[in-house]
CSV table of C-alpha atoms in Angstrom, one decimal:
chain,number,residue,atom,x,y,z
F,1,UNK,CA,2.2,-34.3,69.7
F,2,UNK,CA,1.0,-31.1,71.1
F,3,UNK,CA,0.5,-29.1,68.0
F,4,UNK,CA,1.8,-25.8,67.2
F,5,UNK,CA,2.4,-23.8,69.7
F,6,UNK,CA,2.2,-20.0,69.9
F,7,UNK,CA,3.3,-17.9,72.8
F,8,UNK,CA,2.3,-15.5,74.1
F,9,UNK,CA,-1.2,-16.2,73.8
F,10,UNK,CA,-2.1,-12.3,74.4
F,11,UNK,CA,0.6,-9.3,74.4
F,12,UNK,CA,-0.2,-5.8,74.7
F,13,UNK,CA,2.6,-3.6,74.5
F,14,UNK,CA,2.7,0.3,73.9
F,15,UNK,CA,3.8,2.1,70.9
F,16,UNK,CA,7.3,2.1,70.2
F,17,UNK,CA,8.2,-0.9,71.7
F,18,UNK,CA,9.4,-4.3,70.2
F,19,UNK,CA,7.2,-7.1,70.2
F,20,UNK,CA,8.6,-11.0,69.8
F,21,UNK,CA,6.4,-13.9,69.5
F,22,UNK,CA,7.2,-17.1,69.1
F,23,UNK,CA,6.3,-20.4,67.2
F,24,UNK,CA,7.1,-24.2,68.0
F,25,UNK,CA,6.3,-25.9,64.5
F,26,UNK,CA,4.9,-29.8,64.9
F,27,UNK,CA,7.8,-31.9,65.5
F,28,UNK,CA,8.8,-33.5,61.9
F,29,UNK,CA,7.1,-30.8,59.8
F,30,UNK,CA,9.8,-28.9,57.1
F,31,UNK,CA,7.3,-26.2,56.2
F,32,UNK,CA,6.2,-23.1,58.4
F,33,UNK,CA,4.1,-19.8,57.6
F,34,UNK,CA,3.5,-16.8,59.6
F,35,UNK,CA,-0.3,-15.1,58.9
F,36,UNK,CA,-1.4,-12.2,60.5
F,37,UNK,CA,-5.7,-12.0,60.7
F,38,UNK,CA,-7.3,-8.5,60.8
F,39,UNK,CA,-11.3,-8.2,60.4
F,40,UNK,CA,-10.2,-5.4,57.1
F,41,UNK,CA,-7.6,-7.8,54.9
F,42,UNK,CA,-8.6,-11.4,56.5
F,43,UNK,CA,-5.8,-13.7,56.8
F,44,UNK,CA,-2.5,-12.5,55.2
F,45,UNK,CA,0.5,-14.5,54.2
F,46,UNK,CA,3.7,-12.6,56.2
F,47,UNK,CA,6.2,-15.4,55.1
F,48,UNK,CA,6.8,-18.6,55.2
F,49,UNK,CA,10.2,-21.2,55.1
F,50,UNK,CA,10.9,-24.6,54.0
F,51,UNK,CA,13.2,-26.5,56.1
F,52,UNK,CA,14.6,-23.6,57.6
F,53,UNK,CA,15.1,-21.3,54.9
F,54,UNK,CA,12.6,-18.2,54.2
F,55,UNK,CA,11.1,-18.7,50.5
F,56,UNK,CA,9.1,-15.7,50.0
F,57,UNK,CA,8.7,-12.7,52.7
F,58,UNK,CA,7.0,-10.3,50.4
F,59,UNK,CA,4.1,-10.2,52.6
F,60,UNK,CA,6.0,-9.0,55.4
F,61,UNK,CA,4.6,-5.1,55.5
F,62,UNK,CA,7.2,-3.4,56.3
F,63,UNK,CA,11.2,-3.3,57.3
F,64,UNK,CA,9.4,-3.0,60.7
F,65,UNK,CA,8.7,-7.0,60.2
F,66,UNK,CA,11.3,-9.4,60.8
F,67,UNK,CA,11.3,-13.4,60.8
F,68,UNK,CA,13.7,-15.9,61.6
F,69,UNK,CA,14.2,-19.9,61.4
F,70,UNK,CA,17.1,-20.7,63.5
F,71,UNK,CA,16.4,-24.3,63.8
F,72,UNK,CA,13.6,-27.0,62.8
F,73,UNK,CA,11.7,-26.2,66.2
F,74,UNK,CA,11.8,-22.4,66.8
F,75,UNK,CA,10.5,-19.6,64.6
F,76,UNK,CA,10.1,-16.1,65.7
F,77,UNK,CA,8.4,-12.8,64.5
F,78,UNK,CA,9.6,-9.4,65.5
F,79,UNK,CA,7.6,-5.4,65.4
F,80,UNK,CA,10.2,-3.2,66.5
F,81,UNK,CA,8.9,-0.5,66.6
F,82,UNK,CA,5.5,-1.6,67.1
F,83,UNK,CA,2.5,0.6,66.2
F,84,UNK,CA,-0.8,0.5,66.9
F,85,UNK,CA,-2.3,-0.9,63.6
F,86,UNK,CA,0.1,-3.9,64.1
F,87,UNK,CA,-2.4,-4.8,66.2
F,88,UNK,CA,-4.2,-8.5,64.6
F,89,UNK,CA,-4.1,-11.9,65.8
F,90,UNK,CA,-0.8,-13.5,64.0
F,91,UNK,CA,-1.3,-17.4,63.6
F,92,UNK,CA,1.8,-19.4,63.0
F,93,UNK,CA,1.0,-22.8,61.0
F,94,UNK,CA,3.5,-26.1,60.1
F,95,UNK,CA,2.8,-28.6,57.2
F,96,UNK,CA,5.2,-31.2,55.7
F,97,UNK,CA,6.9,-30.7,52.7
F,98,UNK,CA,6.0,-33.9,51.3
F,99,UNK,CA,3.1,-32.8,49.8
F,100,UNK,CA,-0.8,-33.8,50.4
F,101,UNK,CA,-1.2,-32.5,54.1
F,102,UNK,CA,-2.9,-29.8,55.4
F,103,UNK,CA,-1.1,-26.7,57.3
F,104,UNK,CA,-1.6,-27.2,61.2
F,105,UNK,CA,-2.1,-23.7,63.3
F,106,UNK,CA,-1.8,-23.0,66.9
F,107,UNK,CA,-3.6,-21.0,68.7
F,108,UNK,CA,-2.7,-17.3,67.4
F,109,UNK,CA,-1.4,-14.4,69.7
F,110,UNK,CA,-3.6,-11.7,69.7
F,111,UNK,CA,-1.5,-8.6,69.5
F,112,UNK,CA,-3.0,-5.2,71.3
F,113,UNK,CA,-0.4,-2.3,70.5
F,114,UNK,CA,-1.8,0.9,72.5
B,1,UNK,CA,0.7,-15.0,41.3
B,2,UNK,CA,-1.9,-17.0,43.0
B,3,UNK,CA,-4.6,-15.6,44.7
B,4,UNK,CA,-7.8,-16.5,46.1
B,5,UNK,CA,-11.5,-15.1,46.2
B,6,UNK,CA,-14.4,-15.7,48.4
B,7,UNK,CA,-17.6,-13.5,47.0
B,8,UNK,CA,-19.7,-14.0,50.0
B,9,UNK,CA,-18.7,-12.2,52.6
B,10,UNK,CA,-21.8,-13.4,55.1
B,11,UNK,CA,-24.0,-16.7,54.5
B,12,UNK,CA,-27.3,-17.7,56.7
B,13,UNK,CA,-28.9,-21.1,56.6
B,14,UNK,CA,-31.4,-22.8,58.4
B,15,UNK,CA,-30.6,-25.6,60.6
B,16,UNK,CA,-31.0,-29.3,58.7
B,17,UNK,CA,-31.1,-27.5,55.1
B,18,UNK,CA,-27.9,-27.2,53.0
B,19,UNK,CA,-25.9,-24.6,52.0
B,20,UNK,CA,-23.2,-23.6,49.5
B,21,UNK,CA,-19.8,-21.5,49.9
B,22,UNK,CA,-18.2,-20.2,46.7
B,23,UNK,CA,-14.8,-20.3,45.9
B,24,UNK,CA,-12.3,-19.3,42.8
B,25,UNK,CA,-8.5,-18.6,42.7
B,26,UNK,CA,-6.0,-17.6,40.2
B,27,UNK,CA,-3.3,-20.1,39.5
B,28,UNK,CA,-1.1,-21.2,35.8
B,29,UNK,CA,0.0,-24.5,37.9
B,30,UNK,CA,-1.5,-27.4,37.1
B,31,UNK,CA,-1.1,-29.2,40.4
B,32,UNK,CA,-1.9,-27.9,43.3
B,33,UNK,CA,-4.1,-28.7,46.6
B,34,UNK,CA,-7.2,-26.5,48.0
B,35,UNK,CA,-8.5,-26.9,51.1
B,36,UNK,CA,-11.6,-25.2,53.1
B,37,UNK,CA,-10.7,-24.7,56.6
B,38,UNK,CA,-13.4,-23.2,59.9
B,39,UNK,CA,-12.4,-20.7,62.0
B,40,UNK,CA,-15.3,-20.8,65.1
B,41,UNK,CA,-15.3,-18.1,67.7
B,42,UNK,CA,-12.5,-19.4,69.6
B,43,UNK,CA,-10.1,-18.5,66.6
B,44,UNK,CA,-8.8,-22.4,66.3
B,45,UNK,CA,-8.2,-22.5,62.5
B,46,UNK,CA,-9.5,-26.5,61.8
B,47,UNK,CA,-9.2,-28.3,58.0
B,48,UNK,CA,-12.8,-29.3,56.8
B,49,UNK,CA,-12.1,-31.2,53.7
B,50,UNK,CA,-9.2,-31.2,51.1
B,51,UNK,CA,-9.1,-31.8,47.2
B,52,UNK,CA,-6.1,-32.5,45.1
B,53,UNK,CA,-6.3,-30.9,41.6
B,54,UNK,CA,-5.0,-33.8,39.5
B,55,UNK,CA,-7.9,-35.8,41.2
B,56,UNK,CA,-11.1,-35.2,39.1
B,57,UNK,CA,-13.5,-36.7,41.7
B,58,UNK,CA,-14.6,-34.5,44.2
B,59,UNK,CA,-13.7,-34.9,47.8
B,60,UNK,CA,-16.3,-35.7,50.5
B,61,UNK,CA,-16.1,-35.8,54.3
B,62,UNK,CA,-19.7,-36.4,56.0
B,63,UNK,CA,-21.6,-33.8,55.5
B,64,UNK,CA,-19.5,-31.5,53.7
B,65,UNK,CA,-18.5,-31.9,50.5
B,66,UNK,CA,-16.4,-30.0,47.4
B,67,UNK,CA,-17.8,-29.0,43.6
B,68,UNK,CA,-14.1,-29.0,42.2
B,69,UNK,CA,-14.3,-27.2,38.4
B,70,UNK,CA,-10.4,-27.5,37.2
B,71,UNK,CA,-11.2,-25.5,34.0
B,72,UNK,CA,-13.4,-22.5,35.7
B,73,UNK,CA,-10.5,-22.5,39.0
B,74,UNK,CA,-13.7,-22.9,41.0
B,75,UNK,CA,-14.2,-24.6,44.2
B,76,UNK,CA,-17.3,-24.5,46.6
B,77,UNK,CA,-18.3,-26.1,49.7
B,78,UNK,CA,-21.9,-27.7,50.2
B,79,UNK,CA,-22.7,-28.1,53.9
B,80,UNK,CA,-25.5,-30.7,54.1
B,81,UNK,CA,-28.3,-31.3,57.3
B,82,UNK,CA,-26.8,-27.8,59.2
B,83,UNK,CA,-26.1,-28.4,62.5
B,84,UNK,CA,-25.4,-25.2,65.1
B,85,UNK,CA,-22.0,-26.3,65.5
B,86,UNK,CA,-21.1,-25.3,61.5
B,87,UNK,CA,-21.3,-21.8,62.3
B,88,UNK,CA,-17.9,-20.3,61.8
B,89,UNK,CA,-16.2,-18.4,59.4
B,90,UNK,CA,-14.9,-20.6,56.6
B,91,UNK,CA,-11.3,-20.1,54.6
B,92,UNK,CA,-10.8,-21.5,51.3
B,93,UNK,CA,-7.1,-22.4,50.7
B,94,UNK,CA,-4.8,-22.7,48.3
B,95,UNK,CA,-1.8,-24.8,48.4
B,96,UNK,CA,0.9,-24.5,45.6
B,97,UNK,CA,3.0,-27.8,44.6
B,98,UNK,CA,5.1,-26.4,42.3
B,99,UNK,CA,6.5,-23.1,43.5
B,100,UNK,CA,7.3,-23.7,47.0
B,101,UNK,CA,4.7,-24.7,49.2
B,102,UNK,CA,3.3,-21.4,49.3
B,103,UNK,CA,0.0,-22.0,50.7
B,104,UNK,CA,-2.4,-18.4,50.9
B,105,UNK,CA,-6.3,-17.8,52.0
B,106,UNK,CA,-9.4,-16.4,50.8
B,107,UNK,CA,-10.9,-13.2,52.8
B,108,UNK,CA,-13.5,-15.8,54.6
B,109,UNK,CA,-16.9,-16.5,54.7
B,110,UNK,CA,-19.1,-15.8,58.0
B,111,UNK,CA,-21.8,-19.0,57.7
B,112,UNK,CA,-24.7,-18.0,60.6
B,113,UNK,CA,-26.9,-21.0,61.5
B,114,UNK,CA,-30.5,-20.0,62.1
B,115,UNK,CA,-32.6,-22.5,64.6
């Protein structure tokens, strides 16, 4: 398997504009979380789901922040509108629900809004 | 709600002597998982060693190993023989079991390795 994998790996974008990036989960994992990593709060919790379906979003920071599931392979985060102190390193990370193993993460996108 | 805390913000040790990484969290579950995870300059998050809470012996894997105290919510990593190649910054992790999954993060510890 390849692992998780995030795209884009870098994105700068300017102010204003709406930012997607993207998160292939581990093929067979149930669980996924979206973190965002900033030197100030460390590694926050945005949201996460379980086979599909968003269980707690109340890390998400604003209406600005949006996630979806649509199917077992593809998760995306949105910024729209984007501002500059959205700018971290977002990881996306699978596990399996059944308990015992570790979350896997890819690679992170670092996000530059200017 | 469960939260985690890391009180060392920076750690140094000398290479080939051991060193310890604190840990607590805040949790009313009884069963749950905690991991410690290493973050090294090229931002790959990797899983170091793992301990379930309903198992009372503490986890080892080479040279790292856990001190796992259930009733104090305390869980530090001891890094024996230091090698170059530890230095990282180090997550501990929590990993609910009976609310969801929900698995959240200390702030991180920056271990430097001195040669």
């Amino acid at each position: 398997d390849a692992g998780v994998i995030q795209s884009p790996r870098h994105e700068v974008t300017e102010m204003g504009q709406e930012v997607t990036l993207r998160c292939k989960p581990i093929s067979g994992h149930n669980s996924l979380f979206w973190y965002r990593q900033t030197m100030m709060r460390g590694l926050e919790l945005l949201i996460y789901f379980n086979n599909n379906v968003p269980i707690d979003d109340s890390g998400m920071p604003e209406d600005r922040f949006s996630a979806k599931m649509p199917n077992a392979s593809f998760s995306t985060l949105k910024i729209q509108p984007s501002e500059p102190r959205d700018s971290a390193v977002y990881f996306c990370a699978s596990t399996d629900l059944g308990g015992g193993a570790e979350a896997f993460f890819g690679q992170g996108t670092r996000l530059t809004v200017v | 709600a469960q939260t985690v805390t890391q009180s060392q913000p920076e750690m140094s040790v000398q290479e080939a002597e051991t060193v310890t990484l604190s840990c607590t969290y805040d949790t009313s579950e009884s069963d749950y998982y905690l991991f410690w995870y290493k973050q090294p300059p090229s931002r790959q998050m990797i899983l170091v060693i793992r301990q379930e809470a309903y198992k009372q012996q503490n986890a080892t894997e080479n040279r790292f190993s856990v001190n796992f105290q259930k009733a104090a919510k305390s869980f530090s990593l001891k890094i024996s023989d230091s090698q170059l190649g530890d230095a990282a910054m180090y997550f501990c992790a929590y990993r609910s079991r009976e609310y969801g999954n929900k698995l959240v993060f200390g702030a991180g510890t920056i271990l430097r390795v001195k040669s």
